MMTF fields as JSON, N, C-alpha, C and O atoms, coordinates in Angstrom:
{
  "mmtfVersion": "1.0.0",
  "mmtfProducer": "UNKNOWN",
  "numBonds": 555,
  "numAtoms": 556,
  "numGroups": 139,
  "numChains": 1,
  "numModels": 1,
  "chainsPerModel": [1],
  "groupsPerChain": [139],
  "chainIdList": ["A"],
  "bondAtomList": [4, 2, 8, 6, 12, 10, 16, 14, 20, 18, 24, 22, 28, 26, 32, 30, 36, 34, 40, 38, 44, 42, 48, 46, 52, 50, 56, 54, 60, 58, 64, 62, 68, 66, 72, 70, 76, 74, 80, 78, 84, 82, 88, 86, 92, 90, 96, 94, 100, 98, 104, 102, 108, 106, 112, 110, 116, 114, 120, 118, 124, 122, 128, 126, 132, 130, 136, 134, 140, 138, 144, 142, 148, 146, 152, 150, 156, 154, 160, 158, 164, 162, 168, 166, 172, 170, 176, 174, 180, 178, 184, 182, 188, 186, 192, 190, 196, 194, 200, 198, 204, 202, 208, 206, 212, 210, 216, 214, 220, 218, 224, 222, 228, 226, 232, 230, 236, 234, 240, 238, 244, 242, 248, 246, 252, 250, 256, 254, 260, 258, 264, 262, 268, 266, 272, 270, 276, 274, 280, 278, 284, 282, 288, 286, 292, 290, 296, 294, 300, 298, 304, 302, 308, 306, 312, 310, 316, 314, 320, 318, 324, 322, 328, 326, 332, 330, 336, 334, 340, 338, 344, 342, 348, 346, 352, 350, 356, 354, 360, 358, 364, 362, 368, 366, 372, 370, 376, 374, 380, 378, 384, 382, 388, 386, 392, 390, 396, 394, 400, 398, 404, 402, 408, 406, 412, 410, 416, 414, 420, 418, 424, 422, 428, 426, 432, 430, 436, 434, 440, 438, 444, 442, 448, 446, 452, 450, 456, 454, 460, 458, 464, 462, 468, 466, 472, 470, 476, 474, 480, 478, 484, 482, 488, 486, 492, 490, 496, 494, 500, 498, 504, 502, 508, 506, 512, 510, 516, 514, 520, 518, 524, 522, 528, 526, 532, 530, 536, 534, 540, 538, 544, 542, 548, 546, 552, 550],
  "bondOrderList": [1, 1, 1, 1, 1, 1, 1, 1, 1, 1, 1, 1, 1, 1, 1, 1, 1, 1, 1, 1, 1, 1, 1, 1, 1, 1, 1, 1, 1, 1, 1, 1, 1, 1, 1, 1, 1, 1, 1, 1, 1, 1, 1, 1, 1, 1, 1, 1, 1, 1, 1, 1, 1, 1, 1, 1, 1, 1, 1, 1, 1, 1, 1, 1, 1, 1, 1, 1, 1, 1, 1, 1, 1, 1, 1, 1, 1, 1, 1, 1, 1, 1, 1, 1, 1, 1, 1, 1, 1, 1, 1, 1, 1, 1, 1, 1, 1, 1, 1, 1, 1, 1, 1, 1, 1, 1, 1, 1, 1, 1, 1, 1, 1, 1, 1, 1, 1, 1, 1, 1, 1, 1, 1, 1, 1, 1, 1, 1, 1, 1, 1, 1, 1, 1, 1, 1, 1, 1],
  "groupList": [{"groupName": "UNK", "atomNameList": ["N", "CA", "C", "O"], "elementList": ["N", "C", "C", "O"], "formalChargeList": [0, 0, 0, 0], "bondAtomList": [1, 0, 2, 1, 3, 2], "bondOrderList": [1, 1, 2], "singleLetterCode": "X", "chemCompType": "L-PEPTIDE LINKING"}],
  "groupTypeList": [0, 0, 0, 0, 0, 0, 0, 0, 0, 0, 0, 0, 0, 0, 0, 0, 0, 0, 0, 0, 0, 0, 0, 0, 0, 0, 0, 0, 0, 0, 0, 0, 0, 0, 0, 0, 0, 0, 0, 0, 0, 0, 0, 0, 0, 0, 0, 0, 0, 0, 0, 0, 0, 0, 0, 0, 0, 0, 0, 0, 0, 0, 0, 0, 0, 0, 0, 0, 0, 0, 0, 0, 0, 0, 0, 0, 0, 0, 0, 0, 0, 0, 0, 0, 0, 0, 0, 0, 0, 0, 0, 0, 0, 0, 0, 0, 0, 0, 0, 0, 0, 0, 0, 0, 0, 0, 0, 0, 0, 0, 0, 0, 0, 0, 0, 0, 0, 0, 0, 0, 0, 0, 0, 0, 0, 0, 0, 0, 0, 0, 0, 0, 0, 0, 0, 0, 0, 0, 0],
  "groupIdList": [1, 2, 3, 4, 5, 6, 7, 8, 9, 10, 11, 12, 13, 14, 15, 16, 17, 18, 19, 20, 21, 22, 23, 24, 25, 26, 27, 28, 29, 30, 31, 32, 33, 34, 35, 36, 37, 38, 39, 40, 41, 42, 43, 44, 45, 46, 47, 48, 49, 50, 51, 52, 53, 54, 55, 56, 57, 58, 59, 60, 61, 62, 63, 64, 65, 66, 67, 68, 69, 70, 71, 72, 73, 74, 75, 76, 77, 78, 79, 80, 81, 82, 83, 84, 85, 86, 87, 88, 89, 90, 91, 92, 93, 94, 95, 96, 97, 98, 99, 100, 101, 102, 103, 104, 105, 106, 107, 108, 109, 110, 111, 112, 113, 114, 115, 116, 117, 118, 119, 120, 121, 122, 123, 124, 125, 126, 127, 128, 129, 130, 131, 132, 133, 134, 135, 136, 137, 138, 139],
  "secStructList": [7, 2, 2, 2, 2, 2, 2, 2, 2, 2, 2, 2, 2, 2, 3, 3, 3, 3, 3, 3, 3, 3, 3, 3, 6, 6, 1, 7, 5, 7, 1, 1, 7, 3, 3, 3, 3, 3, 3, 6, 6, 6, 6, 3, 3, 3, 3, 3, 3, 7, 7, 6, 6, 1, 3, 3, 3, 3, 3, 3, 3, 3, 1, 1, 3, 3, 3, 3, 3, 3, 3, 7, 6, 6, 5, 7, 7, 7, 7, 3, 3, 3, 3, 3, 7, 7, 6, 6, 7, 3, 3, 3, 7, 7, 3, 3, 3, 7, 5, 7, 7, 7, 7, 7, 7, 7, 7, 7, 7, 7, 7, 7, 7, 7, 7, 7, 6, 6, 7, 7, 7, 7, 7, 7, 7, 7, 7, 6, 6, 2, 2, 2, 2, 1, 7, 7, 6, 6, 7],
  "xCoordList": [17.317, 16.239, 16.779, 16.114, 17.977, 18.821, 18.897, 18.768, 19.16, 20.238, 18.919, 18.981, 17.857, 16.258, 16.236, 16.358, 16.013, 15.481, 16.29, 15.8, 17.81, 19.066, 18.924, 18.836, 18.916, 18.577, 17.102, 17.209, 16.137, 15.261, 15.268, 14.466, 16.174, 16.008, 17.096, 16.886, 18.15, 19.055, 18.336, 18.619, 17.166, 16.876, 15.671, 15.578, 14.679, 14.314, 15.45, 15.009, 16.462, 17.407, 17.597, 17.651, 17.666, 18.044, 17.452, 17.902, 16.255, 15.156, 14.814, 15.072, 13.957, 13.352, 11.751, 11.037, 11.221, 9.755, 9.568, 10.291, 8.753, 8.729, 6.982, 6.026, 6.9, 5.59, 5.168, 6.244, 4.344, 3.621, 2.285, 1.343, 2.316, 0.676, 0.498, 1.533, -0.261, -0.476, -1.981, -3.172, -1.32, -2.231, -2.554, -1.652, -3.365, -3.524, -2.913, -2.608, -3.005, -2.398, -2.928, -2.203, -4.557, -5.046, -5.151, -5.896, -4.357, -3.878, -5.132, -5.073, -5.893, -6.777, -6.514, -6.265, -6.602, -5.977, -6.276, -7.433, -5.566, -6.096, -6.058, -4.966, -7.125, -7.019, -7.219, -8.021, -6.77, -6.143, -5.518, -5.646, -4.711, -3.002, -2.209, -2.531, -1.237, -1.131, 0.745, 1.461, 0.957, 2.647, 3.729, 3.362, 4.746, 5.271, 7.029, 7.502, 7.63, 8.905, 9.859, 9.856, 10.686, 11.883, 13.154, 13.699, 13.876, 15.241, 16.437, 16.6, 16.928, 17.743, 18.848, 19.155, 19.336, 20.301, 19.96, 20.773, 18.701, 18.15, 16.996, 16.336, 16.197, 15.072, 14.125, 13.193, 14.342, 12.596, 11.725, 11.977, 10.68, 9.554, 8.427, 8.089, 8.037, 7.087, 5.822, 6.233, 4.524, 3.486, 2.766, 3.095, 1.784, 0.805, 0.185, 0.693, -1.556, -2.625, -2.68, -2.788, -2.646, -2.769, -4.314, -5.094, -4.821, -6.324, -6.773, -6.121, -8.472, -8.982, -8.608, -8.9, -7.756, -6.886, -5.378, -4.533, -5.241, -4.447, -2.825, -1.803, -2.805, -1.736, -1.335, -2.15, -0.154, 0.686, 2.047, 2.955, 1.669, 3.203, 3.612, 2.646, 4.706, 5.705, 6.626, 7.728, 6.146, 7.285, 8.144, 8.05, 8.991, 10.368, 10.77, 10.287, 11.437, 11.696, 13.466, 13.742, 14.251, 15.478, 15.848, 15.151, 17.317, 18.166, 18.594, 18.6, 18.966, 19.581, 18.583, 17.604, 19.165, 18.562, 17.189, 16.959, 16.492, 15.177, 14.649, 14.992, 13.614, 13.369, 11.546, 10.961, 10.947, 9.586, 8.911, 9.28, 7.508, 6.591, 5.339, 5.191, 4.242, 2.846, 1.665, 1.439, 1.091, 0.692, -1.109, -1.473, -2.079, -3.137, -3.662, -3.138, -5.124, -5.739, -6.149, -6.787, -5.699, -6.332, -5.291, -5.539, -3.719, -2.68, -1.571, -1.372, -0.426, 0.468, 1.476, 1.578, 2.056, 3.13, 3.918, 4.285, 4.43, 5.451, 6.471, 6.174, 8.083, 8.597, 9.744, 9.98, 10.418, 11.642, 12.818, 12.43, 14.054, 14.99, 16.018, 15.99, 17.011, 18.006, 17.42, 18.042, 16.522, 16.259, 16.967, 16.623, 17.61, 18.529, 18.083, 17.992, 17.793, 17.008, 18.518, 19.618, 18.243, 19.335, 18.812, 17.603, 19.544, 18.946, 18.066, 18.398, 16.77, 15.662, 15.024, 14.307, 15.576, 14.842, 13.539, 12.916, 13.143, 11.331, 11.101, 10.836, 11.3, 11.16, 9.922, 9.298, 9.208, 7.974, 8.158, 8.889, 7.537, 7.799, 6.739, 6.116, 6.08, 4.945, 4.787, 5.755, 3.402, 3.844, 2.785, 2.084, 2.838, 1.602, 1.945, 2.916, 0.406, 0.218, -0.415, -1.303, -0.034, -0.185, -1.191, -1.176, -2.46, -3.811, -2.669, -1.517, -3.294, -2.296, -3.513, -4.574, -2.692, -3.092, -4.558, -4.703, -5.63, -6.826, -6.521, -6.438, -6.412, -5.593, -7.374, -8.4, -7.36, -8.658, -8.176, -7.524, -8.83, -8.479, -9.572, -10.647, -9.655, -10.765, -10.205, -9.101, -11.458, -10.817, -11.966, -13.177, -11.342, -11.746, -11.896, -10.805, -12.902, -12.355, -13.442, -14.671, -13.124, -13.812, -14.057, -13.202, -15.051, -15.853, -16.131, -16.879, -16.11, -16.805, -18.702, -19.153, -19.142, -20.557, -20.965, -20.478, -21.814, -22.205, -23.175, -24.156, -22.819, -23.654, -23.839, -22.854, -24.579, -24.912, -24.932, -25.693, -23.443, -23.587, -24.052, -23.686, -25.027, -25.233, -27.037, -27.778, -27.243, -28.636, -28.911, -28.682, -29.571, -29.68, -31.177, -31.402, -32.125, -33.306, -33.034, -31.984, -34.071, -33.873, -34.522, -35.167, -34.478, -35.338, -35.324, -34.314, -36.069, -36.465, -36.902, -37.523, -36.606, -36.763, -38.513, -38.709, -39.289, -40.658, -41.016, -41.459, -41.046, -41.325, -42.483, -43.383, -42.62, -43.714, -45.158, -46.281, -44.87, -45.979, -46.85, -48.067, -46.418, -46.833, -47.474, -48.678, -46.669, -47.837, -48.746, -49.33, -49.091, -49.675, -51.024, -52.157, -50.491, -51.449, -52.049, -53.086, -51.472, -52.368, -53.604, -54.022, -54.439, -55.948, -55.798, -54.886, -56.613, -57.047, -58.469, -59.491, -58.029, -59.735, -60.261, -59.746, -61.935, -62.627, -62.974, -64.004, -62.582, -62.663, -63.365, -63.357],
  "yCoordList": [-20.481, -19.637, -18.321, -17.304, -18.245, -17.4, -15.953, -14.757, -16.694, -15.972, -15.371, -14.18, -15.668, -14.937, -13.607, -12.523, -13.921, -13.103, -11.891, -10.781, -12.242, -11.473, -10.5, -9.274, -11.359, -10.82, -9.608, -8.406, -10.098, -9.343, -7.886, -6.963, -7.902, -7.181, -6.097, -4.926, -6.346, -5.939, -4.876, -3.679, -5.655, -4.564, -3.683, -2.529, -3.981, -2.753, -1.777, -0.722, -2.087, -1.313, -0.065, 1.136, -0.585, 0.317, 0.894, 1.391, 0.833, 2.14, 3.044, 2.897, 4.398, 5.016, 5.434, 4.473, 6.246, 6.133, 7.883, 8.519, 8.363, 10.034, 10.487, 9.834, 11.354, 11.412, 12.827, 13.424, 13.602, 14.762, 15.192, 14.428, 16.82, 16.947, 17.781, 18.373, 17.902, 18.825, 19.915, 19.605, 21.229, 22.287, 23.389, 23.707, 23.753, 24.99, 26.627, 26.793, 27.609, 28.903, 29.092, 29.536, 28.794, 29.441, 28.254, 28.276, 27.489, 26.561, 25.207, 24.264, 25.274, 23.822, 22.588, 22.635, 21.839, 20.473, 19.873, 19.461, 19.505, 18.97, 17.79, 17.235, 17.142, 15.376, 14.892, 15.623, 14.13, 13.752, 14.45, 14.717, 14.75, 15.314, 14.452, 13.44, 13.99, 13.337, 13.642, 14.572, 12.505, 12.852, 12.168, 11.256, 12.366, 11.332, 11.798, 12.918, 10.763, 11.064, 10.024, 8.795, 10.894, 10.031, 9.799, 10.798, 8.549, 8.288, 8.938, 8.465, 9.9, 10.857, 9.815, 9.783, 8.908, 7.927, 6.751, 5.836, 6.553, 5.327, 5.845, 4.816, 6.816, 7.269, 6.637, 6.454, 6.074, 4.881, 5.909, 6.922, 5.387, 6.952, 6.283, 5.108, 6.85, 6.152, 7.162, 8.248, 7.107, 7.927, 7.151, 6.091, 7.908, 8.044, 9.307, 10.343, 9.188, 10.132, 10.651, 9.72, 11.872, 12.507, 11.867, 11.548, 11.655, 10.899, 12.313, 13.356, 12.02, 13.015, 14.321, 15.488, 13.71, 14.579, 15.35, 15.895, 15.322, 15.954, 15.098, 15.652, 13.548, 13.453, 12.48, 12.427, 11.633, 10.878, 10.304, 10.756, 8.868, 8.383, 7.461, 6.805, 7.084, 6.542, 5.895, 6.297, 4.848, 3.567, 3.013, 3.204, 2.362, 1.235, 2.437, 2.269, 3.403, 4.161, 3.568, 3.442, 3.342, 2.811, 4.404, 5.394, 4.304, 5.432, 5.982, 5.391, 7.315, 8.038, 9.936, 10.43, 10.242, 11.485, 11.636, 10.856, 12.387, 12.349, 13.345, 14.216, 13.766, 14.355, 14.406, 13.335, 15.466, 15.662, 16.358, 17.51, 15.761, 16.962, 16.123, 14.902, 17.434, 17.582, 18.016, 19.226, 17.445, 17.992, 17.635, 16.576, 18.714, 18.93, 19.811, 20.917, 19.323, 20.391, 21.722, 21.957, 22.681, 24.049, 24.995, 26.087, 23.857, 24.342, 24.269, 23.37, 25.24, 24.869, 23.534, 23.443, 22.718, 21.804, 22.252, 23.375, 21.902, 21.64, 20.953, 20.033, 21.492, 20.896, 20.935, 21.999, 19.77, 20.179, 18.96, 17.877, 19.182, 18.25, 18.638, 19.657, 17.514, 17.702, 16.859, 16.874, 16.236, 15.447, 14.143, 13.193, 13.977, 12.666, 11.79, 12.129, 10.72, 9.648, 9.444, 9.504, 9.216, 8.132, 6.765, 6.656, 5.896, 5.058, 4.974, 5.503, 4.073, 4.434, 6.166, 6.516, 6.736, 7.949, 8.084, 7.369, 9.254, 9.217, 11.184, 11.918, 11.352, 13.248, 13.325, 12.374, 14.51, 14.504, 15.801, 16.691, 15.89, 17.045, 17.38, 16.607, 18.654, 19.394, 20.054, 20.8, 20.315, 20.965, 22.098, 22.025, 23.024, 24.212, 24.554, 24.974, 24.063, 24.212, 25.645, 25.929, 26.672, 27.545, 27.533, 26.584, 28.408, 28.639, 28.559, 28.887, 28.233, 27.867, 29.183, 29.719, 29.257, 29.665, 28.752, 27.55, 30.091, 28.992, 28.928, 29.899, 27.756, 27.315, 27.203, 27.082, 27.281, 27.525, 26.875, 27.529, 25.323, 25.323, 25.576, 25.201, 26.033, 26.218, 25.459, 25.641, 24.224, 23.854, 24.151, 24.163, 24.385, 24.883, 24.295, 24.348, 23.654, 22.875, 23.896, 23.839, 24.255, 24.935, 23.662, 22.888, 23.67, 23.062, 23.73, 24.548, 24.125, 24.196, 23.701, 22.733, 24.609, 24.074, 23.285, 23.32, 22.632, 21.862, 22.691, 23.38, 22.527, 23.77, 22.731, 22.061, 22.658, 22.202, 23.752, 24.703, 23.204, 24.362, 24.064, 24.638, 23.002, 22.88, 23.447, 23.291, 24.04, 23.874, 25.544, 25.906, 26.223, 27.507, 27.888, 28.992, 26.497, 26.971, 26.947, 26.467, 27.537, 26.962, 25.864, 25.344, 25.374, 24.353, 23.701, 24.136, 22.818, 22.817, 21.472, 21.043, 20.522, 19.335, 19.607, 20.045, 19.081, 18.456, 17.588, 16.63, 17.459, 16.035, 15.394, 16.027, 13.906, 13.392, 13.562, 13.147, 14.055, 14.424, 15.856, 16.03, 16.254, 17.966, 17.18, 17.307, 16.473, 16.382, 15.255, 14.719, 14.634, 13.657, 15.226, 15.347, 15.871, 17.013, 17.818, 18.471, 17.746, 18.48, 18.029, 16.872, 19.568, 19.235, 18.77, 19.12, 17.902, 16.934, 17.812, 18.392, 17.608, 18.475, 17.055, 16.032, 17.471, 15.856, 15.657, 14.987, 15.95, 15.149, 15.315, 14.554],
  "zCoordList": [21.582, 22.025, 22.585, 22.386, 23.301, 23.87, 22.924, 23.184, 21.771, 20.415, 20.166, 20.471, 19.778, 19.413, 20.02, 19.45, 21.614, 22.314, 21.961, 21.755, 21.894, 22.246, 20.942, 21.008, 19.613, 18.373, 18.628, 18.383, 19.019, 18.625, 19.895, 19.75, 20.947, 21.959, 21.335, 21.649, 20.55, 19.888, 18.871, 18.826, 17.91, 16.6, 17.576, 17.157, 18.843, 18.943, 20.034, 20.492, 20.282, 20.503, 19.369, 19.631, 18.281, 17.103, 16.209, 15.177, 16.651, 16.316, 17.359, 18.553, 16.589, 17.061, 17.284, 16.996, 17.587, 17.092, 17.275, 18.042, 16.649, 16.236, 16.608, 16.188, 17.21, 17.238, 17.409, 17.394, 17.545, 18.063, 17.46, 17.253, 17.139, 17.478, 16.071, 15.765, 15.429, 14.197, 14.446, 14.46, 14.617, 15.106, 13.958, 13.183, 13.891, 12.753, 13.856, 15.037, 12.5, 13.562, 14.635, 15.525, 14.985, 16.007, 17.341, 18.32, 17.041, 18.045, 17.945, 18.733, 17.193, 17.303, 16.293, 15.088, 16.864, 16.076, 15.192, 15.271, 14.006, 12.685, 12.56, 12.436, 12.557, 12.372, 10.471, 9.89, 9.865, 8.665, 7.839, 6.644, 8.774, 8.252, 7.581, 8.203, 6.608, 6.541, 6.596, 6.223, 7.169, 7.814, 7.103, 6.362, 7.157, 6.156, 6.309, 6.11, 6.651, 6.96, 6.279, 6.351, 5.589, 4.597, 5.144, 5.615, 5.213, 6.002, 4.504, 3.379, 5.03, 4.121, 3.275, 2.084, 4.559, 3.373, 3.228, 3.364, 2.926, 1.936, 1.617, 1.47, 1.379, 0.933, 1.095, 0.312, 2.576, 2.669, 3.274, 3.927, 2.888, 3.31, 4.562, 4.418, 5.422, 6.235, 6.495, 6.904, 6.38, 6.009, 7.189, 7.721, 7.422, 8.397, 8.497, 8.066, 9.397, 9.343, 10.674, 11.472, 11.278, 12.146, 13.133, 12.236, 14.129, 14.786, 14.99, 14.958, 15.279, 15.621, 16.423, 16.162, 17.651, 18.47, 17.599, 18.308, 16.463, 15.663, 15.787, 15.381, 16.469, 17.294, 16.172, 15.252, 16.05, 15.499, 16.133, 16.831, 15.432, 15.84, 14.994, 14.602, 14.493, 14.247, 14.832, 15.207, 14.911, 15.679, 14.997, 13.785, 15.367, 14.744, 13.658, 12.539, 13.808, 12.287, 12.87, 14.063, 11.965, 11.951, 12.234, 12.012, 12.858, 13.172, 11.783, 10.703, 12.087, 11.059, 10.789, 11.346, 10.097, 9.351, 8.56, 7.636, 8.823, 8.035, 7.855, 8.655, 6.812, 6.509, 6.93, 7.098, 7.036, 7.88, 7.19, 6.961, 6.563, 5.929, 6.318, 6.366, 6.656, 7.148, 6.186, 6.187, 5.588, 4.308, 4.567, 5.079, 4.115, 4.533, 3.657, 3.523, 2.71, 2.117, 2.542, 3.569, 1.592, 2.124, 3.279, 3.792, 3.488, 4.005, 3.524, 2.707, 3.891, 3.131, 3.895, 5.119, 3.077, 3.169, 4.042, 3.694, 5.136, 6.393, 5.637, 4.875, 5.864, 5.592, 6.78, 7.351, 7.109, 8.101, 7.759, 7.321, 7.956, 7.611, 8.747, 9.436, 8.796, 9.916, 10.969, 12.032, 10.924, 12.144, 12.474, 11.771, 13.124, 13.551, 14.472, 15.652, 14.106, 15.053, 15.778, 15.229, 17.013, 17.754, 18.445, 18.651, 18.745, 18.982, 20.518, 21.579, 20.217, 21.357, 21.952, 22.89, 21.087, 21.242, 20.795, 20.01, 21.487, 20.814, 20.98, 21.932, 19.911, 19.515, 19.483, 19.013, 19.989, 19.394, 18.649, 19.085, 17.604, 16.83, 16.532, 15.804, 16.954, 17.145, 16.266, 16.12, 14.944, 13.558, 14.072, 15.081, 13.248, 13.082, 11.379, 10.75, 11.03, 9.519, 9.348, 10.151, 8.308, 7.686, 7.019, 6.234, 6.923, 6.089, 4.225, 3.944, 3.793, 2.373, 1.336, 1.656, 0.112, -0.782, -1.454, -1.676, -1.665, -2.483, -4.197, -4.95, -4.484, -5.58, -6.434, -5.765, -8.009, -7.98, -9.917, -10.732, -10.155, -11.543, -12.501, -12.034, -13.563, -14.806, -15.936, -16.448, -16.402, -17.453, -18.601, -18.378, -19.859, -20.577, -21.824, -22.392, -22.653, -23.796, -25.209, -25.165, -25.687, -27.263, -28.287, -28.718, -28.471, -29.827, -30.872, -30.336, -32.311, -32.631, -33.247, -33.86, -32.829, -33.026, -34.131, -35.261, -33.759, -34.986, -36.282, -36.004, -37.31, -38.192, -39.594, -39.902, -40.086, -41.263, -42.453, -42.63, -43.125, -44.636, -45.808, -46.834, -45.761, -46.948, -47.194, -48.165, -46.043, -45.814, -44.795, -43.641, -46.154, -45.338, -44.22, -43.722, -44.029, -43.285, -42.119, -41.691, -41.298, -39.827, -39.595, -40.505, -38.489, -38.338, -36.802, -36.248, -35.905, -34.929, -34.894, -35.866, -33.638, -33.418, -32.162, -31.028, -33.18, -32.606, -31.819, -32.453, -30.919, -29.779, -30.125, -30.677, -29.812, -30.292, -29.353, -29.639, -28.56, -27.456, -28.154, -28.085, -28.441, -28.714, -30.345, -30.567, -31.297, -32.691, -32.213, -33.155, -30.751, -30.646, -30.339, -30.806, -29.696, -28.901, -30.347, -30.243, -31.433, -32.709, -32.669, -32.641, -32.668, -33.617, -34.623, -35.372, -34.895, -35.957, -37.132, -36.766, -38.325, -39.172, -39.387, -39.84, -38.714, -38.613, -37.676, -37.755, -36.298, -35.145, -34.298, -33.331]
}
C-alpha cells in the first residue's frame, strides 16, 4: 500500500499544469478559444476551450518543451514555442488574439443549360390549375 501512495505521489510530482486568460486587442475576453498545446519531443497534443471568463487550464501536462497555439474564428492563430514545463510548475500564459483577416470563399460550378437541338419552337410548361381555370364553349 506504501509503494502506491509513494508511486502515485511520485507521477504528480512530474507534471505540470499551464493555464491563463485569452483576451482580444481591446482587452475583453474571448470564451471558445480553442487552446491546444504540443509536447515538442513526443508530439502529444493536449486541446481544450477557453470558459466564458476567457480562462483555461491544463493539468497533469508531463514535463518538457511545448509548443502553444490559440486559435479562434475571425482571429488570427497565436502561436508560441520554447515553453519548458518543469516539474510542478504552473505558467500561466496570457494570449491576446489579433482581429484576423476576413477570408471570404465563392464557389462556382458552370452548367451548361439544358437546350433541346432538335426542336426549333418555343414552348412553355402549363400547370394544371390554370387549364382547369379555361372557359369552356357550352357552359
Amino acid at each position: 500500500m506504501i509503494l502506491l501512495l509513494t508511486a502515485s505521489a511520485a507521477w504528480a510530482q512530474a507534471t505540470a499544469q499551464m493555464s491563463g486568460t485569452v483576451r482580444d486587442a481591446s482587452g475583453a475576453v474571448l470564451p471558445g478559444v480553442t487552446v491546444t498545446v504540443t509536447q515538442v519531443d513526443t508530439s502529444v497534443t493536449r486541446t481544450t476551450v477557453t470558459d466564458a471568463a476567457g480562462a483555461y487550464v491544463l493539468p497533469n501536462l508531463p514535463t518538457g518543451p511545448y509548443k502553444f497555439e490559440a486559435m479562434l474564428q475571425g482571429f488570427r492563430t497565436y502561436s508560441q514555442t520554447g515553453i519548458v514545463l518543469q516539474v510542478g510548475a504552473t505558467p500561466a500564459i496570457n494570449v491576446t488574439l489579433a482581429v484576423g483577416n476576413v477570408e471570404e470563399t465563392v464557389s462556382v460550378e458552370g452548367a451548361a443549360p439544358l437546350v433541346d437541338v432538335k426542336s426549333s419552337g418555343i414552348s412553355s410548361v402549363v400547370e394544371n390549375e390554370r387549364i382547369l381555370e379555361l372557359p369552356l364553349q357550352g357552359r
